[in-house]
Amino acid sequence: MMRGAWALFEVIVRGQYGLSYLTERYKKNIDSRWEIPATLVLLVLLEWMIVGVYQGAYHLLSLEDHPGKVFSILVLGAILWVFFSSVAHMMRQLYFTNDIEWVSGLPLSSSEVLGARMAGVWLGQILVLIVLWLPGLILYGMQLHKGVGFYILVADLMLSLPFFPLVISGWFVLVVVRIVPWGKYRQQIERLLSLLFPLFSFIMIMSINGFMMNAGASGSFTWITKLLDVPNTFASYFYPLHWAFGIGSNGVTAWVNALLFDSFSLCMMVVFLLLGAPLYQRGLQMFRNSSGSQRYTRKKGKQGLRSRSLFRLMLKREYHLLMDTPFFVAQTLVQLIGLPLFIAISFIRGGGIEENEPISVMFQMVILWGSVILCLLMGGMNSILRTISREGRFFYLSKVLPVPYKVQIAAKYTFSMMIMMFACLLVSVIQGILISDWILASWTLVLGILTGSLFSQLGILHDLWRPNLTWQSPKELAKQLGLGNLLFMILSLFLGGTLIFLSWILLKFGKLSFIEIQGIWTLLLIGLHVWTGKGVIAIANRRYQTIQG
Amino acid sequence: MIWFGNVSKRYERGGRLAVDGLQLQVDPGEIVGFLGPNGAGKTTTIKMLTGIIPPDTGEIEVDHRSMIRSPLEAKRKIGYVPDQPESVMRITGREYLHFFADVYRVSPAEREDRLVQYLERYRMEDVIDELIQGYSRGMKQKIAVIASLLHDPAVWVLDEPMVGLDPHAAKVVKEEMKWRRDHGKTVFFSTHVLEVAERLCDRIAILQQGRLVAVGTMEELRRGSGVGIADEETLEQLFLELTE
Ligand SMILES: Nc1ncnc2c1ncn2[C@@H]1O[C@H](COP(=O)(O)OP(=O)(O)OP(=O)(O)O)[C@@H](O)[C@H]1O
Ligand SMILES: [Mg+2]
């Protein structure tokens, strides 16, 4: 029984986590070996930032005073994180991967298939926990001078912690698929479901935010005490959480708790695999019956009959490339709406800036460039970084279509800019409302669009340089994006920081006024555009020819 | 042995039957070709046979094991070459084959033996350690064929196996079919290449809009059609008459 499941798990890991792909690439082209140290450096940088966040948090929570409670918060946070972030992943892994049919012809029981797929999700979650949570736990151990035993238990916790939340989200997914009436509306429902995770996280963030703000209103530090009690409230509803929290205690108690928690998690998983299997089987069948019907009945409408300009056609194609994949839509939406809404709401609940105090020029500058960075982060990232890769296996179409590459690139750029401009508009309007300085807001809009345009070009070049045209699922593409995204983030922070610094110098030593300084930046950016615009098209034209679709 | 007992399948509720009351038996030591126009329901039938989709009604047996009641045992008897060789995962050919060997429980000794033998026979030694993603269509097809043979299945089911194969590989596949028939195994395949069907098959089944319109040896088909000039009639003429 185990062997088949293990084989499937192995294939999932090799295939979906790109292990075979990476080893093959590593073996073949030596020239890209620098990517490994580069990734490591970025990772170290990221970890360093994360450790910084934990340090701040521990200080705020005054770790030494109640170590047990802080540990509980860490564990509870990880459990909630795994639950929320795994729902969408699980859904895709169980029902939407394109190997579904292939696997169902194999002599594997549905428990085995379910087990292997769960294990795939589990592994992904462990990796995330190691990146996000492990630094926190290690720092915790170091600050409290814990012994070796603690670290062993933490290592064990990394492995066993995802079990329980995964089982819960697993049940959730199995039941949802069973009760949702697929059939005709499959695509629409898929679209809705892919919004689930963003929605969940959003609700989570909002409620945490609201909780802190509410608590904050009644006294500056009471919300911390309240926060420290949250894990116990959870545990009072669900006893096994006590065991998980208890792993942080000292001596034998910790080991006993770990043992209890691990066996509990294991039992949950086994029960899930046994009882969930028939449910999974039936869900799959129902799903498979309705699957593909879209392929046969999709209405093409009458578009394309009217003649349009090539550019508009290409623009429309870009639109469909993004909108027809629910995952991409969700990503873009989260970026566009989630972040600013969150900031706006915290701002409003925090009471906003004291209005009668005049804002210093320097502060204006910081707000301005901070907002510009925000624009970049919202409009940039995923959506403009992958304009070519998004085409995936159908990239060959771009090369076959009788449309000049220049027009295609221009369409890609324009589409990215439409998203970017929307982001800029949103940010400047929110900014205007919050600090009621509409002149500053319009500067934000102008400078945001100008820098955004530069970044869009950069994004296209970045993607042209090494596109991924062989992804099997959009999630895979998104995962691969990590490095690019990180670069993008660092670059925009760097740019913002530098400009703020230079503005400060101009202000202090050049004795220039706000308008003069911003005028300089505007002119500089416009000038840059004249230069890059031509360059990008020329380079893109050349690269287009050499990319193998 | 393969047995379809009055099998029907409908994809959409209220839609038309993709397969309609199929009744067919394929015995060990026999090659049966499955013909029919596009959309006749060949692939649907084969998917039901391999347990990928369940039939609405009817019974399917593979080597005396019911695909509906004991699917795992039945599936273990089958070697299946799908119609779309798009292998789904980003793994190398070797990893893919080992996966199949694992799932079908092929012992390590046998596995090595057969792997070497088949890789040589299909001329795949050079690319076996590359990613399947990078294979040509024919290479993908060949990998699927090898994967389906590793466990020496009692029943070999192929959905349009000749598509994309070069003449050499096509010949090897045809030889393999004959070899398996001569060793008492069952071979069932769908194809649009009538010459192949005519020369290779012991019996031919023709499907039309989900219904079996003819089944038998070439001889029987000629007699049954009642039209033609008896012996001279090719399968092509027969096929066109029957599926008009
Ligand atoms: N997933 C599906 N959803 C809805 N209808 C389907 C689905 N798959 C096949 N059909 C329909 O079932 C019928 C039979 O299709 P099938 O693929 O079995 O034909 P086929 O004989 O294999 O054709 P071909 O020679 O083109 O391979 C067709 O009418 C097709 O439209
Ligand atoms: Mg077919």
mmCIF file with all atom_site columns, C-alpha atoms in Angstrom, chain B residues 28-175:
data_model
loop_
_atom_site.group_PDB
_atom_site.id
_atom_site.type_symbol
_atom_site.label_atom_id
_atom_site.label_alt_id
_atom_site.label_comp_id
_atom_site.label_asym_id
_atom_site.label_entity_id
_atom_site.label_seq_id
_atom_site.pdbx_PDB_ins_code
_atom_site.Cartn_x
_atom_site.Cartn_y
_atom_site.Cartn_z
_atom_site.occupancy
_atom_site.B_iso_or_equiv
_atom_site.pdbx_formal_charge
_atom_site.auth_seq_id
_atom_site.auth_comp_id
_atom_site.auth_asym_id
_atom_site.auth_atom_id
_atom_site.pdbx_PDB_model_num
ATOM 1   C CA . PRO B 1 28  ? -6.599  -13.811 -24.823 1.00 0.00 ? 28  PRO B CA 1
ATOM 2   C CA . GLY B 1 29  ? -4.408  -14.449 -27.832 1.00 0.00 ? 29  GLY B CA 1
ATOM 3   C CA . GLU B 1 30  ? -6.319  -11.961 -29.892 1.00 0.00 ? 30  GLU B CA 1
ATOM 4   C CA . ILE B 1 31  ? -5.662  -8.520  -31.352 1.00 0.00 ? 31  ILE B CA 1
ATOM 5   C CA . VAL B 1 32  ? -8.800  -6.464  -31.774 1.00 0.00 ? 32  VAL B CA 1
ATOM 6   C CA . GLY B 1 33  ? -8.795  -3.154  -33.594 1.00 0.00 ? 33  GLY B CA 1
ATOM 7   C CA . PHE B 1 34  ? -11.273 -0.483  -32.633 1.00 0.00 ? 34  PHE B CA 1
ATOM 8   C CA . LEU B 1 35  ? -12.341 1.783   -35.483 1.00 0.00 ? 35  LEU B CA 1
ATOM 9   C CA . GLY B 1 36  ? -14.798 4.615   -35.853 1.00 0.00 ? 36  GLY B CA 1
ATOM 10  C CA . PRO B 1 37  ? -15.131 8.184   -37.066 1.00 0.00 ? 37  PRO B CA 1
ATOM 11  C CA . ASN B 1 38  ? -14.008 11.109  -34.904 1.00 0.00 ? 38  ASN B CA 1
ATOM 12  C CA . GLY B 1 39  ? -16.208 11.438  -31.867 1.00 0.00 ? 39  GLY B CA 1
ATOM 13  C CA . ALA B 1 40  ? -17.575 7.914   -32.193 1.00 0.00 ? 40  ALA B CA 1
ATOM 14  C CA . GLY B 1 41  ? -16.692 7.150   -28.578 1.00 0.00 ? 41  GLY B CA 1
ATOM 15  C CA . LYS B 1 42  ? -13.493 5.134   -28.902 1.00 0.00 ? 42  LYS B CA 1
ATOM 16  C CA . THR B 1 43  ? -11.524 7.108   -26.392 1.00 0.00 ? 43  THR B CA 1
ATOM 17  C CA . THR B 1 44  ? -14.480 7.165   -24.040 1.00 0.00 ? 44  THR B CA 1
ATOM 18  C CA . THR B 1 45  ? -14.723 3.380   -24.236 1.00 0.00 ? 45  THR B CA 1
ATOM 19  C CA . ILE B 1 46  ? -11.038 2.949   -23.588 1.00 0.00 ? 46  ILE B CA 1
ATOM 20  C CA . LYS B 1 47  ? -11.120 5.328   -20.654 1.00 0.00 ? 47  LYS B CA 1
ATOM 21  C CA . MET B 1 48  ? -13.925 3.312   -19.118 1.00 0.00 ? 48  MET B CA 1
ATOM 22  C CA . LEU B 1 49  ? -11.976 0.142   -19.741 1.00 0.00 ? 49  LEU B CA 1
ATOM 23  C CA . THR B 1 50  ? -8.944  1.515   -17.952 1.00 0.00 ? 50  THR B CA 1
ATOM 24  C CA . GLY B 1 51  ? -10.979 2.816   -15.033 1.00 0.00 ? 51  GLY B CA 1
ATOM 25  C CA . ILE B 1 52  ? -10.391 6.485   -15.700 1.00 0.00 ? 52  ILE B CA 1
ATOM 26  C CA . ILE B 1 53  ? -14.080 7.258   -15.977 1.00 0.00 ? 53  ILE B CA 1
ATOM 27  C CA . PRO B 1 54  ? -16.877 5.101   -14.615 1.00 0.00 ? 54  PRO B CA 1
ATOM 28  C CA . PRO B 1 55  ? -19.598 3.853   -16.952 1.00 0.00 ? 55  PRO B CA 1
ATOM 29  C CA . ASP B 1 56  ? -23.171 4.957   -16.226 1.00 0.00 ? 56  ASP B CA 1
ATOM 30  C CA . THR B 1 57  ? -24.508 1.461   -16.649 1.00 0.00 ? 57  THR B CA 1
ATOM 31  C CA . GLY B 1 58  ? -23.085 -1.904  -17.558 1.00 0.00 ? 58  GLY B CA 1
ATOM 32  C CA . GLU B 1 59  ? -20.212 -4.055  -16.436 1.00 0.00 ? 59  GLU B CA 1
ATOM 33  C CA . ILE B 1 60  ? -16.564 -4.161  -17.477 1.00 0.00 ? 60  ILE B CA 1
ATOM 34  C CA . GLU B 1 61  ? -14.211 -7.033  -16.767 1.00 0.00 ? 61  GLU B CA 1
ATOM 35  C CA . VAL B 1 62  ? -10.498 -7.279  -17.308 1.00 0.00 ? 62  VAL B CA 1
ATOM 36  C CA . ASP B 1 63  ? -9.002  -10.718 -16.961 1.00 0.00 ? 63  ASP B CA 1
ATOM 37  C CA . HIS B 1 64  ? -12.100 -11.835 -14.992 1.00 0.00 ? 64  HIS B CA 1
ATOM 38  C CA . ARG B 1 65  ? -11.833 -8.955  -12.552 1.00 0.00 ? 65  ARG B CA 1
ATOM 39  C CA . SER B 1 66  ? -14.549 -6.358  -12.466 1.00 0.00 ? 66  SER B CA 1
ATOM 40  C CA . MET B 1 67  ? -13.352 -2.837  -13.127 1.00 0.00 ? 67  MET B CA 1
ATOM 41  C CA . ILE B 1 68  ? -16.290 -1.535  -11.144 1.00 0.00 ? 68  ILE B CA 1
ATOM 42  C CA . ARG B 1 69  ? -16.090 -3.686  -8.059  1.00 0.00 ? 69  ARG B CA 1
ATOM 43  C CA . SER B 1 70  ? -12.365 -4.360  -7.774  1.00 0.00 ? 70  SER B CA 1
ATOM 44  C CA . PRO B 1 71  ? -10.746 -1.618  -9.805  1.00 0.00 ? 71  PRO B CA 1
ATOM 45  C CA . LEU B 1 72  ? -7.261  -1.963  -8.310  1.00 0.00 ? 72  LEU B CA 1
ATOM 46  C CA . GLU B 1 73  ? -6.850  -5.586  -9.286  1.00 0.00 ? 73  GLU B CA 1
ATOM 47  C CA . ALA B 1 74  ? -8.303  -4.961  -12.702 1.00 0.00 ? 74  ALA B CA 1
ATOM 48  C CA . LYS B 1 75  ? -6.065  -1.961  -13.321 1.00 0.00 ? 75  LYS B CA 1
ATOM 49  C CA . ARG B 1 76  ? -2.996  -3.969  -12.428 1.00 0.00 ? 76  ARG B CA 1
ATOM 50  C CA . LYS B 1 77  ? -3.721  -6.274  -15.361 1.00 0.00 ? 77  LYS B CA 1
ATOM 51  C CA . ILE B 1 78  ? -3.775  -3.449  -17.877 1.00 0.00 ? 78  ILE B CA 1
ATOM 52  C CA . GLY B 1 79  ? -1.033  -1.677  -19.739 1.00 0.00 ? 79  GLY B CA 1
ATOM 53  C CA . TYR B 1 80  ? -2.457  1.543   -21.128 1.00 0.00 ? 80  TYR B CA 1
ATOM 54  C CA . VAL B 1 81  ? -1.124  3.949   -23.747 1.00 0.00 ? 81  VAL B CA 1
ATOM 55  C CA . PRO B 1 82  ? -3.271  7.102   -23.669 1.00 0.00 ? 82  PRO B CA 1
ATOM 56  C CA . ASP B 1 83  ? -4.232  9.050   -26.769 1.00 0.00 ? 83  ASP B CA 1
ATOM 57  C CA . GLN B 1 84  ? -2.509  12.196  -25.633 1.00 0.00 ? 84  GLN B CA 1
ATOM 58  C CA . PRO B 1 85  ? 1.020   11.403  -24.606 1.00 0.00 ? 85  PRO B CA 1
ATOM 59  C CA . GLU B 1 86  ? 1.367   14.815  -22.979 1.00 0.00 ? 86  GLU B CA 1
ATOM 60  C CA . SER B 1 87  ? 3.069   13.554  -19.954 1.00 0.00 ? 87  SER B CA 1
ATOM 61  C CA . VAL B 1 88  ? 2.062   15.790  -17.204 1.00 0.00 ? 88  VAL B CA 1
ATOM 62  C CA . MET B 1 89  ? 5.012   16.200  -14.977 1.00 0.00 ? 89  MET B CA 1
ATOM 63  C CA . ARG B 1 90  ? 8.356   17.774  -15.237 1.00 0.00 ? 90  ARG B CA 1
ATOM 64  C CA . ILE B 1 91  ? 10.412  14.688  -14.618 1.00 0.00 ? 91  ILE B CA 1
ATOM 65  C CA . THR B 1 92  ? 12.908  12.747  -16.661 1.00 0.00 ? 92  THR B CA 1
ATOM 66  C CA . GLY B 1 93  ? 12.009  9.730   -18.739 1.00 0.00 ? 93  GLY B CA 1
ATOM 67  C CA . ARG B 1 94  ? 13.835  7.405   -16.377 1.00 0.00 ? 94  ARG B CA 1
ATOM 68  C CA . GLU B 1 95  ? 12.030  8.763   -13.348 1.00 0.00 ? 95  GLU B CA 1
ATOM 69  C CA . TYR B 1 96  ? 8.767   8.345   -15.193 1.00 0.00 ? 96  TYR B CA 1
ATOM 70  C CA . LEU B 1 97  ? 9.465   4.701   -15.999 1.00 0.00 ? 97  LEU B CA 1
ATOM 71  C CA . HIS B 1 98  ? 10.590  3.941   -12.472 1.00 0.00 ? 98  HIS B CA 1
ATOM 72  C CA . PHE B 1 99  ? 7.412   5.485   -11.199 1.00 0.00 ? 99  PHE B CA 1
ATOM 73  C CA . PHE B 1 100 ? 5.391   3.089   -13.309 1.00 0.00 ? 100 PHE B CA 1
ATOM 74  C CA . ALA B 1 101 ? 7.484   0.149   -12.219 1.00 0.00 ? 101 ALA B CA 1
ATOM 75  C CA . ASP B 1 102 ? 6.906   1.145   -8.591  1.00 0.00 ? 102 ASP B CA 1
ATOM 76  C CA . VAL B 1 103 ? 3.198   1.573   -8.969  1.00 0.00 ? 103 VAL B CA 1
ATOM 77  C CA . TYR B 1 104 ? 2.760   -1.710  -10.799 1.00 0.00 ? 104 TYR B CA 1
ATOM 78  C CA . ARG B 1 105 ? 5.110   -3.470  -8.373  1.00 0.00 ? 105 ARG B CA 1
ATOM 79  C CA . VAL B 1 106 ? 7.710   -4.688  -10.780 1.00 0.00 ? 106 VAL B CA 1
ATOM 80  C CA . SER B 1 107 ? 10.594  -6.343  -8.962  1.00 0.00 ? 107 SER B CA 1
ATOM 81  C CA . PRO B 1 108 ? 13.973  -4.593  -9.275  1.00 0.00 ? 108 PRO B CA 1
ATOM 82  C CA . ALA B 1 109 ? 15.548  -7.418  -11.260 1.00 0.00 ? 109 ALA B CA 1
ATOM 83  C CA . GLU B 1 110 ? 12.770  -7.586  -13.827 1.00 0.00 ? 110 GLU B CA 1
ATOM 84  C CA . ARG B 1 111 ? 12.658  -3.833  -13.973 1.00 0.00 ? 111 ARG B CA 1
ATOM 85  C CA . GLU B 1 112 ? 16.301  -3.457  -14.939 1.00 0.00 ? 112 GLU B CA 1
ATOM 86  C CA . ASP B 1 113 ? 16.018  -6.245  -17.454 1.00 0.00 ? 113 ASP B CA 1
ATOM 87  C CA . ARG B 1 114 ? 13.019  -4.859  -19.250 1.00 0.00 ? 114 ARG B CA 1
ATOM 88  C CA . LEU B 1 115 ? 14.151  -1.296  -19.056 1.00 0.00 ? 115 LEU B CA 1
ATOM 89  C CA . VAL B 1 116 ? 17.394  -2.030  -20.848 1.00 0.00 ? 116 VAL B CA 1
ATOM 90  C CA . GLN B 1 117 ? 15.639  -4.174  -23.389 1.00 0.00 ? 117 GLN B CA 1
ATOM 91  C CA . TYR B 1 118 ? 12.859  -1.729  -24.224 1.00 0.00 ? 118 TYR B CA 1
ATOM 92  C CA . LEU B 1 119 ? 15.037  1.342   -24.241 1.00 0.00 ? 119 LEU B CA 1
ATOM 93  C CA . GLU B 1 120 ? 17.247  -0.278  -26.787 1.00 0.00 ? 120 GLU B CA 1
ATOM 94  C CA . ARG B 1 121 ? 14.377  -1.569  -28.839 1.00 0.00 ? 121 ARG B CA 1
ATOM 95  C CA . TYR B 1 122 ? 12.730  1.846   -29.036 1.00 0.00 ? 122 TYR B CA 1
ATOM 96  C CA . ARG B 1 123 ? 16.039  3.701   -29.385 1.00 0.00 ? 123 ARG B CA 1
ATOM 97  C CA . MET B 1 124 ? 15.443  5.822   -26.332 1.00 0.00 ? 124 MET B CA 1
ATOM 98  C CA . GLU B 1 125 ? 18.734  5.278   -24.453 1.00 0.00 ? 125 GLU B CA 1
ATOM 99  C CA . ASP B 1 126 ? 20.081  8.677   -25.378 1.00 0.00 ? 126 ASP B CA 1
ATOM 100 C CA . VAL B 1 127 ? 17.209  10.793  -24.149 1.00 0.00 ? 127 VAL B CA 1
ATOM 101 C CA . ILE B 1 128 ? 16.006  8.743   -21.220 1.00 0.00 ? 128 ILE B CA 1
ATOM 102 C CA . ASP B 1 129 ? 17.692  11.012  -18.674 1.00 0.00 ? 129 ASP B CA 1
ATOM 103 C CA . GLU B 1 130 ? 16.231  14.173  -20.106 1.00 0.00 ? 130 GLU B CA 1
ATOM 104 C CA . LEU B 1 131 ? 13.025  15.887  -19.062 1.00 0.00 ? 131 LEU B CA 1
ATOM 105 C CA . ILE B 1 132 ? 9.918   14.520  -20.745 1.00 0.00 ? 132 ILE B CA 1
ATOM 106 C CA . GLN B 1 133 ? 8.868   18.096  -21.345 1.00 0.00 ? 133 GLN B CA 1
ATOM 107 C CA . GLY B 1 134 ? 11.577  18.407  -23.925 1.00 0.00 ? 134 GLY B CA 1
ATOM 108 C CA . TYR B 1 135 ? 10.640  15.273  -25.835 1.00 0.00 ? 135 TYR B CA 1
ATOM 109 C CA . SER B 1 136 ? 9.170   15.305  -29.296 1.00 0.00 ? 136 SER B CA 1
ATOM 110 C CA . ARG B 1 137 ? 5.681   13.965  -29.744 1.00 0.00 ? 137 ARG B CA 1
ATOM 111 C CA . GLY B 1 138 ? 6.934   10.595  -30.942 1.00 0.00 ? 138 GLY B CA 1
ATOM 112 C CA . MET B 1 139 ? 9.353   10.314  -28.051 1.00 0.00 ? 139 MET B CA 1
ATOM 113 C CA . LYS B 1 140 ? 6.570   10.982  -25.591 1.00 0.00 ? 140 LYS B CA 1
ATOM 114 C CA . GLN B 1 141 ? 4.517   8.334   -27.283 1.00 0.00 ? 141 GLN B CA 1
ATOM 115 C CA . LYS B 1 142 ? 7.361   5.847   -27.040 1.00 0.00 ? 142 LYS B CA 1
ATOM 116 C CA . ILE B 1 143 ? 7.907   6.558   -23.361 1.00 0.00 ? 143 ILE B CA 1
ATOM 117 C CA . ALA B 1 144 ? 4.215   5.923   -22.773 1.00 0.00 ? 144 ALA B CA 1
ATOM 118 C CA . VAL B 1 145 ? 4.452   2.648   -24.669 1.00 0.00 ? 145 VAL B CA 1
ATOM 119 C CA . ILE B 1 146 ? 7.453   1.480   -22.668 1.00 0.00 ? 146 ILE B CA 1
ATOM 120 C CA . ALA B 1 147 ? 5.804   2.511   -19.402 1.00 0.00 ? 147 ALA B CA 1
ATOM 121 C CA . SER B 1 148 ? 2.736   0.476   -20.285 1.00 0.00 ? 148 SER B CA 1
ATOM 122 C CA . LEU B 1 149 ? 4.809   -2.647  -20.905 1.00 0.00 ? 149 LEU B CA 1
ATOM 123 C CA . LEU B 1 150 ? 7.073   -2.693  -17.875 1.00 0.00 ? 150 LEU B CA 1
ATOM 124 C CA . HIS B 1 151 ? 4.793   -4.912  -15.824 1.00 0.00 ? 151 HIS B CA 1
ATOM 125 C CA . ASP B 1 152 ? 4.133   -7.315  -18.694 1.00 0.00 ? 152 ASP B CA 1
ATOM 126 C CA . PRO B 1 153 ? 0.377   -6.738  -18.604 1.00 0.00 ? 153 PRO B CA 1
ATOM 127 C CA . ALA B 1 154 ? -2.137  -9.401  -19.512 1.00 0.00 ? 154 ALA B CA 1
ATOM 128 C CA . VAL B 1 155 ? -4.162  -6.822  -21.384 1.00 0.00 ? 155 VAL B CA 1
ATOM 129 C CA . TRP B 1 156 ? -2.565  -4.142  -23.551 1.00 0.00 ? 156 TRP B CA 1
ATOM 130 C CA . VAL B 1 157 ? -4.788  -1.208  -24.398 1.00 0.00 ? 157 VAL B CA 1
ATOM 131 C CA . LEU B 1 158 ? -3.639  1.476   -26.810 1.00 0.00 ? 158 LEU B CA 1
ATOM 132 C CA . ASP B 1 159 ? -5.471  4.580   -27.951 1.00 0.00 ? 159 ASP B CA 1
ATOM 133 C CA . GLU B 1 160 ? -4.246  5.547   -31.409 1.00 0.00 ? 160 GLU B CA 1
ATOM 134 C CA . PRO B 1 161 ? -0.732  4.299   -30.781 1.00 0.00 ? 161 PRO B CA 1
ATOM 135 C CA . MET B 1 162 ? 0.656   4.920   -34.250 1.00 0.00 ? 162 MET B CA 1
ATOM 136 C CA . VAL B 1 163 ? 0.211   8.684   -34.177 1.00 0.00 ? 163 VAL B CA 1
ATOM 137 C CA . GLY B 1 164 ? 3.588   10.360  -34.269 1.00 0.00 ? 164 GLY B CA 1
ATOM 138 C CA . LEU B 1 165 ? 5.705   7.236   -34.351 1.00 0.00 ? 165 LEU B CA 1
ATOM 139 C CA . ASP B 1 166 ? 8.474   6.925   -36.916 1.00 0.00 ? 166 ASP B CA 1
ATOM 140 C CA . PRO B 1 167 ? 8.364   3.873   -39.205 1.00 0.00 ? 167 PRO B CA 1
ATOM 141 C CA . HIS B 1 168 ? 10.861  2.020   -37.079 1.00 0.00 ? 168 HIS B CA 1
ATOM 142 C CA . ALA B 1 169 ? 9.007   2.574   -33.827 1.00 0.00 ? 169 ALA B CA 1
ATOM 143 C CA . ALA B 1 170 ? 5.672   1.810   -35.493 1.00 0.00 ? 170 ALA B CA 1
ATOM 144 C CA . LYS B 1 171 ? 7.082   -1.494  -36.670 1.00 0.00 ? 171 LYS B CA 1
ATOM 145 C CA . VAL B 1 172 ? 8.367   -2.311  -33.201 1.00 0.00 ? 172 VAL B CA 1
ATOM 146 C CA . VAL B 1 173 ? 4.943   -1.604  -31.730 1.00 0.00 ? 173 VAL B CA 1
ATOM 147 C CA . LYS B 1 174 ? 3.266   -3.822  -34.303 1.00 0.00 ? 174 LYS B CA 1
ATOM 148 C CA . GLU B 1 175 ? 5.745   -6.616  -33.629 1.00 0.00 ? 175 GLU B CA 1
#
